[in-house]
Amino acid sequence: MKNNWNKLDNAAKIFPAADSKSDSQVFRFSCELNQPIQPELLQHALDNTIRVFPAYQCILKRGLFWYYLESTDMKPVVREEYKPPCSPLYDKNRKSLLFEVTYYRNRIHLEVYHVLSDGTGAMYFLKTLLAKYLAAAKGAKEPSLDYDATAMQMETDSFQKYYNDEKPIRKTKNIAACKLRGQKYNENRLKIITGHCSVKEVLKAAHSYQTTLTAFLCACMMQAISEELSVRAKKKPVILAVPVNLRNFFPSVSARNFFSLIFTDYNFHETMPAFAEIVKKIDADFKQKLSREYLANSINMYSAVERNIFSRIVPLVLKDFFLRIAYQLSSLQSTATLSNIGIVTFAEEYADSIRSFDVYVSTNKLQACVCSFRDTLSISFTSPFISSDIQRNFFRILTNLGIQIEITTNPIDDWQEG
């Protein structure tokens, strides 16, 4: 194979400097099927999928001034699950692919190092893999997918495509968020708690407060966090970081990173507000910030750093140092994160073979990831903290609204709803 190479997209540049033992910058998509996985068919499907996504067959290399992605002859190998979710994929001391496909019983897992792609790009890959696997398992024709892009389109850096020369405007002042504290698990392990519930029931609750599903879940998370804060901690606002899929605002079929962050906050210092007041504040923040103009400014801010002449000539070793500090400072601006991947669709003739999709992400604080398939809404919390009181509060808010939830957790503790 000819060694082609690509620069990292603008969002990806921070991840090599930011990853650490406590945050691998890896996320996982899981798909639960109704039948046990057949490893040989899954490997065959993966072999065919990587031909559709050649940009995924690459390794991360260090240059003098920047990291870059280089194509490789290394082939992805399907394995039975053998390590904790979101374990590191990138090791600067060895060559390795930046994604991995594993399975356990009737679940398929796709793990991706964030340098390679964001959640939307990874979902393109997973749905293609599933289409090829299910077709082989059924001995039938591959289903059509709602994603159609050439290899060149998949590799497009959409940040560069939509960057303009307008000077970015910092529209909000950076403020420090209250920080969650507590005892953490040894060996940087993550607790995963997932709740499955009805999309229709949660939408009904959100609409009763005249807001969207994502804003409603952010309000639930804000409320859940506030119930565990000390008086001292409440002197700083609770701030949630919310990743935004920029493809919804700027046409793109890139399988690389193309997302931004918006922030929503509430100050619980003086009073414990009614839940409706929290929803109202978050809904107003979303209406202000989920606009093409606001997000275009974010794209310019991402891209301006790379175009700065000083950043171009600074050696990578110094860039890593300053980017690591910048990432640590930026992490002070949020208490937790809620990411909604959105609706996962699949060809109807194969959809009955799939029970659900889930998504998890590495973190050194608290993060909730949301996605839906048919009428199943998956809400997965990942956390390094032993305490699960915030997660418990969150799901109780939903159950108190009459929403039935099925909760599961990974084996590192015996947390149960109650």
Coordinates of N, CA, C and O in Angstrom, one line a residue, residues 137-239:
A137 N -25.1 -13.0 7.6 CA -25.7 -13.9 8.6 C -27.1 -14.4 8.1 O -27.5 -15.6 8.3
K138 N -27.8 -13.6 7.3 CA -29.1 -14.0 6.8 C -29.0 -14.6 5.4 O -30.0 -15.1 4.9
G139 N -27.8 -14.5 4.8 CA -27.6 -15.0 3.4 C -28.5 -14.2 2.5 O -29.1 -14.8 1.5
A140 N -28.6 -12.9 2.7 CA -29.5 -12.0 1.9 C -28.7 -10.9 1.3 O -27.5 -10.7 1.6
K141 N -29.4 -10.0 0.6 CA -28.8 -8.8 0.0 C -28.5 -7.8 1.0 O -29.3 -7.6 2.0
E142 N -27.4 -7.1 0.9 CA -27.1 -6.0 1.8 C -28.1 -4.9 1.8 O -28.6 -4.5 0.7
P143 N -28.6 -4.4 3.0 CA -29.6 -3.4 3.0 C -29.0 -2.0 2.5 O -27.8 -1.8 2.6
S144 N -29.8 -1.2 2.0 CA -29.3 0.2 1.6 C -29.1 1.0 2.9 O -29.8 0.8 3.9
L145 N -28.2 1.9 2.8 CA -27.9 2.8 4.0 C -28.1 4.2 3.6 O -28.1 4.6 2.4
D146 N -28.3 5.0 4.6 CA -28.6 6.5 4.4 C -27.3 7.3 4.4 O -27.3 8.5 4.6
Y147 N -26.2 6.6 4.1 CA -24.9 7.3 4.0 C -24.2 6.9 2.7 O -24.0 5.7 2.4
D148 N -23.9 7.9 1.9 CA -23.3 7.6 0.6 C -22.2 8.7 0.3 O -22.6 9.9 0.1
A149 N -21.0 8.3 0.3 CA -19.9 9.3 0.2 C -18.7 8.6 -0.5 O -18.5 7.4 -0.3
T150 N -17.9 9.3 -1.3 CA -16.7 8.8 -1.8 C -15.6 8.8 -0.8 O -15.7 9.5 0.3
A151 N -14.5 8.1 -1.0 CA -13.4 8.1 -0.1 C -12.9 9.5 0.1 O -12.5 9.8 1.2
M152 N -12.8 10.3 -0.9 CA -12.3 11.7 -0.8 C -13.3 12.5 0.1 O -12.8 13.3 0.9
Q153 N -14.6 12.3 -0.1 CA -15.5 13.1 0.7 C -15.4 12.7 2.2 O -15.5 13.5 3.1
M154 N -15.2 11.4 2.5 CA -15.0 10.9 3.8 C -13.8 11.5 4.5 O -13.8 11.7 5.7
E155 N -12.8 11.8 3.7 CA -11.5 12.3 4.3 C -11.5 13.8 4.4 O -10.5 14.4 4.9
T156 N -12.5 14.5 3.9 CA -12.6 15.9 3.9 C -12.5 16.5 5.3 O -13.2 16.0 6.2
D157 N -11.7 17.5 5.5 CA -11.6 18.3 6.7 C -12.6 19.4 6.6 O -12.4 20.5 6.0
S158 N -13.8 19.2 7.1 CA -14.9 20.2 6.9 C -14.7 21.5 7.7 O -15.2 22.5 7.3
F159 N -13.8 21.5 8.7 CA -13.4 22.7 9.3 C -12.8 23.7 8.3 O -13.0 24.9 8.3
Q160 N -11.9 23.1 7.5 CA -11.2 23.9 6.5 C -12.2 24.4 5.4 O -12.1 25.5 4.9
K161 N -13.1 23.5 5.1 CA -14.0 23.8 4.0 C -14.9 25.0 4.4 O -15.2 25.9 3.5
Y162 N -15.3 25.1 5.7 CA -16.2 26.1 6.1 C -15.6 27.3 6.8 O -16.2 28.2 7.3
Y163 N -14.2 27.3 6.9 CA -13.5 28.4 7.5 C -13.6 29.6 6.6 O -13.4 29.5 5.4
N164 N -13.8 30.8 7.2 CA -13.7 32.0 6.4 C -12.7 32.9 7.1 O -12.2 32.7 8.2
D165 N -12.4 34.0 6.5 CA -11.3 34.9 7.0 C -11.8 35.9 8.1 O -11.1 36.7 8.6
E166 N -13.1 35.8 8.4 CA -13.6 36.7 9.5 C -13.0 36.4 10.8 O -12.8 35.2 11.2
K167 N -12.6 37.4 11.5 CA -12.0 37.2 12.8 C -13.0 36.7 13.8 O -14.1 37.2 13.9
P168 N -12.7 35.6 14.5 CA -13.7 35.0 15.4 C -13.9 35.9 16.6 O -13.0 36.6 17.0
I169 N -15.2 35.9 17.0 CA -15.6 36.8 18.2 C -15.8 35.9 19.4 O -16.6 34.9 19.3
R170 N -15.2 36.2 20.5 CA -15.5 35.4 21.7 C -16.7 36.0 22.3 O -16.7 37.1 22.9
K171 N -17.9 35.3 22.2 CA -19.2 35.9 22.5 C -19.5 35.7 24.0 O -20.4 36.4 24.5
T172 N -18.8 34.8 24.7 CA -19.1 34.7 26.1 C -17.8 34.7 26.9 O -16.8 34.2 26.4
K173 N -17.8 35.2 28.1 CA -16.7 35.2 28.9 C -16.5 33.8 29.6 O -17.4 33.2 30.1
N174 N -15.3 33.3 29.6 CA -15.0 32.0 30.2 C -15.1 32.1 31.7 O -14.5 33.0 32.3
I175 N -15.9 31.2 32.3 CA -16.1 31.2 33.7 C -15.8 29.8 34.3 O -16.0 28.8 33.5
A176 N -15.3 29.7 35.5 CA -15.0 28.4 36.1 C -16.3 27.8 36.6 O -17.1 28.4 37.2
A177 N -16.4 26.5 36.3 CA -17.6 25.7 36.7 C -17.3 25.1 38.0 O -16.2 24.8 38.4
C178 N -18.4 24.7 38.7 CA -18.2 23.9 39.9 C -17.7 22.6 39.5 O -18.0 22.0 38.5
K179 N -16.9 22.0 40.4 CA -16.2 20.7 40.1 C -16.8 19.6 40.9 O -17.0 19.8 42.1
L180 N -17.0 18.5 40.3 CA -17.5 17.3 41.0 C -16.3 16.6 41.7 O -15.2 16.5 41.1
R181 N -16.5 16.3 42.9 CA -15.4 15.6 43.7 C -15.9 14.3 44.3 O -17.1 14.1 44.5
G182 N -15.0 13.5 44.6 CA -15.3 12.2 45.2 C -14.2 11.2 45.0 O -13.3 11.4 44.2
Q183 N -14.3 10.1 45.7 CA -13.3 9.0 45.6 C -13.5 8.3 44.2 O -14.6 8.1 43.8
K184 N -12.4 8.0 43.6 CA -12.4 7.4 42.3 C -11.9 6.0 42.3 O -11.2 5.6 43.3
Y185 N -12.2 5.2 41.3 CA -11.8 3.9 41.2 C -10.3 3.8 40.9 O -9.7 4.7 40.3
N186 N -9.7 2.7 41.4 CA -8.3 2.5 41.1 C -8.1 2.1 39.6 O -9.0 1.7 38.9
E187 N -6.9 2.3 39.2 CA -6.4 1.9 37.8 C -7.3 2.6 36.7 O -7.4 2.1 35.6
N188 N -7.8 3.8 37.0 CA -8.5 4.6 36.0 C -9.7 3.9 35.4 O -10.0 4.1 34.2
R189 N -10.3 3.0 36.2 CA -11.5 2.3 35.7 C -12.7 3.2 35.6 O -12.8 4.2 36.3
L190 N -13.6 2.9 34.7 CA -14.8 3.7 34.5 C -16.0 2.9 34.9 O -16.2 1.7 34.6
K191 N -16.9 3.6 35.6 CA -18.3 3.0 35.9 C -19.2 3.4 34.8 O -19.2 4.5 34.3
I192 N -19.9 2.4 34.3 CA -20.9 2.7 33.2 C -22.3 2.3 33.7 O -22.5 1.1 34.1
I193 N -23.2 3.2 33.6 CA -24.6 3.0 34.0 C -25.4 3.4 32.8 O -25.4 4.5 32.4
T194 N -26.2 2.5 32.3 CA -27.1 2.7 31.2 C -28.5 2.5 31.5 O -28.9 1.5 32.1
G195 N -29.3 3.5 31.1 CA -30.8 3.4 31.2 C -31.4 3.3 29.8 O -31.1 4.1 29.0
H196 N -32.3 2.3 29.6 CA -33.1 2.2 28.4 C -34.5 2.6 28.7 O -35.1 2.1 29.7
C197 N -35.1 3.5 27.9 CA -36.5 3.9 28.2 C -37.2 4.2 26.8 O -36.5 4.1 25.8
S198 N -38.4 4.6 26.9 CA -39.2 4.8 25.7 C -38.9 6.3 25.1 O -39.0 7.2 25.9
V199 N -38.5 6.4 23.9 CA -38.4 7.7 23.3 C -39.6 8.5 23.4 O -39.6 9.7 23.7
K200 N -40.8 7.9 23.1 CA -42.0 8.6 23.1 C -42.4 9.1 24.5 O -42.8 10.3 24.6
E201 N -42.0 8.4 25.5 CA -42.3 8.8 26.9 C -41.5 10.0 27.2 O -41.9 11.0 27.9
V202 N -40.2 10.0 26.9 CA -39.3 11.1 27.2 C -39.6 12.3 26.4 O -39.6 13.5 26.9
L203 N -40.0 12.1 25.1 CA -40.4 13.3 24.3 C -41.7 13.9 24.8 O -41.8 15.1 24.8
K204 N -42.6 13.1 25.3 CA -43.8 13.6 25.9 C -43.5 14.5 27.1 O -44.1 15.6 27.2
A205 N -42.6 14.0 27.9 CA -42.2 14.8 29.1 C -41.5 16.1 28.6 O -41.8 17.2 29.2
A206 N -40.6 16.0 27.6 CA -39.9 17.2 27.2 C -40.9 18.2 26.6 O -40.8 19.4 26.9
H207 N -41.8 17.8 25.8 CA -42.8 18.7 25.2 C -43.7 19.3 26.2 O -44.2 20.4 26.0
S208 N -43.9 18.6 27.3 CA -44.8 19.2 28.4 C -44.1 20.4 29.0 O -44.8 21.3 29.6
Y209 N -42.8 20.5 28.8 CA -42.0 21.7 29.3 C -41.6 22.6 28.1 O -40.8 23.5 28.2
Q210 N -42.3 22.4 26.9 CA -42.0 23.2 25.7 C -40.6 23.2 25.3 O -40.0 24.3 25.0
T211 N -39.9 22.1 25.3 CA -38.5 22.1 25.0 C -38.1 20.8 24.2 O -39.0 20.0 24.0
T212 N -36.9 20.7 23.8 CA -36.4 19.6 23.0 C -36.0 18.5 23.9 O -35.7 18.7 25.1
L213 N -35.8 17.3 23.4 CA -35.3 16.1 24.2 C -34.0 16.4 24.8 O -33.7 16.1 26.0
T214 N -33.0 17.0 24.0 CA -31.7 17.2 24.5 C -31.7 18.2 25.6 O -31.0 18.0 26.7
A215 N -32.4 19.3 25.4 CA -32.5 20.4 26.5 C -33.1 19.8 27.8 O -32.7 20.1 28.9
F216 N -34.1 19.0 27.6 CA -34.8 18.4 28.7 C -33.9 17.5 29.5 O -33.8 17.5 30.7
L217 N -33.1 16.6 28.8 CA -32.2 15.8 29.5 C -31.0 16.5 30.2 O -30.5 16.2 31.2
C218 N -30.6 17.6 29.5 CA -29.6 18.5 30.2 C -30.2 19.1 31.5 O -29.5 19.2 32.5
A219 N -31.5 19.5 31.5 CA -32.1 20.0 32.7 C -32.1 18.9 33.8 O -31.9 19.2 35.0
C220 N -32.5 17.7 33.4 CA -32.5 16.5 34.3 C -31.1 16.4 34.9 O -30.9 16.1 36.2
M221 N -30.0 16.5 34.1 CA -28.7 16.3 34.6 C -28.3 17.4 35.5 O -27.6 17.2 36.5
M222 N -28.6 18.7 35.2 CA -28.4 19.8 36.0 C -29.0 19.6 37.4 O -28.4 19.8 38.4
Q223 N -30.3 19.2 37.4 CA -31.0 19.0 38.6 C -30.3 17.9 39.5 O -30.1 18.1 40.7
A224 N -30.0 16.8 38.8 CA -29.4 15.7 39.5 C -28.0 16.1 40.1 O -27.7 15.7 41.3
I225 N -27.2 16.9 39.4 CA -26.0 17.3 40.0 C -26.2 18.3 41.1 O -25.5 18.2 42.2
S226 N -27.1 19.2 41.0 CA -27.3 20.2 42.0 C -27.7 19.6 43.4 O -27.4 20.1 44.4
E227 N -28.4 18.5 43.3 CA -28.9 17.8 44.6 C -27.7 17.2 45.4 O -27.9 16.9 46.5
E228 N -26.5 17.1 44.7 CA -25.4 16.5 45.4 C -24.3 17.5 45.8 O -23.3 17.2 46.3
L229 N -24.5 18.8 45.4 CA -23.5 19.8 45.7 C -23.6 20.4 47.1 O -24.6 20.6 47.6
S230 N -22.4 20.7 47.6 CA -22.3 21.3 48.9 C -22.6 22.8 48.7 O -22.6 23.3 47.6
V231 N -22.9 23.5 49.8 CA -23.1 25.0 49.7 C -21.9 25.7 49.1 O -22.1 26.6 48.3
R232 N -20.7 25.2 49.5 CA -19.5 25.8 49.0 C -19.4 25.6 47.5 O -19.0 26.5 46.8
A233 N -19.7 24.4 47.0 CA -19.6 24.1 45.6 C -20.5 24.9 44.8 O -20.2 25.3 43.6
K234 N -21.7 25.3 45.4 CA -22.7 26.0 44.6 C -22.3 27.5 44.4 O -23.0 28.2 43.7
K235 N -21.2 27.9 44.9 CA -20.7 29.3 44.7 C -20.3 29.4 43.2 O -20.2 30.6 42.7
K236 N -20.0 28.3 42.5 CA -19.7 28.3 41.1 C -20.9 27.7 40.4 O -21.5 26.7 40.9
P237 N -21.2 28.1 39.2 CA -22.3 27.5 38.4 C -22.1 26.1 38.0 O -20.9 25.7 37.7
V238 N -23.2 25.4 37.8 CA -23.1 24.1 37.1 C -23.1 24.4 35.6 O -24.0 25.0 35.1
I239 N -22.1 23.9 34.9 CA -22.0 24.1 33.5 C -21.9 22.8 32.8 O -21.0 22.0 33.1

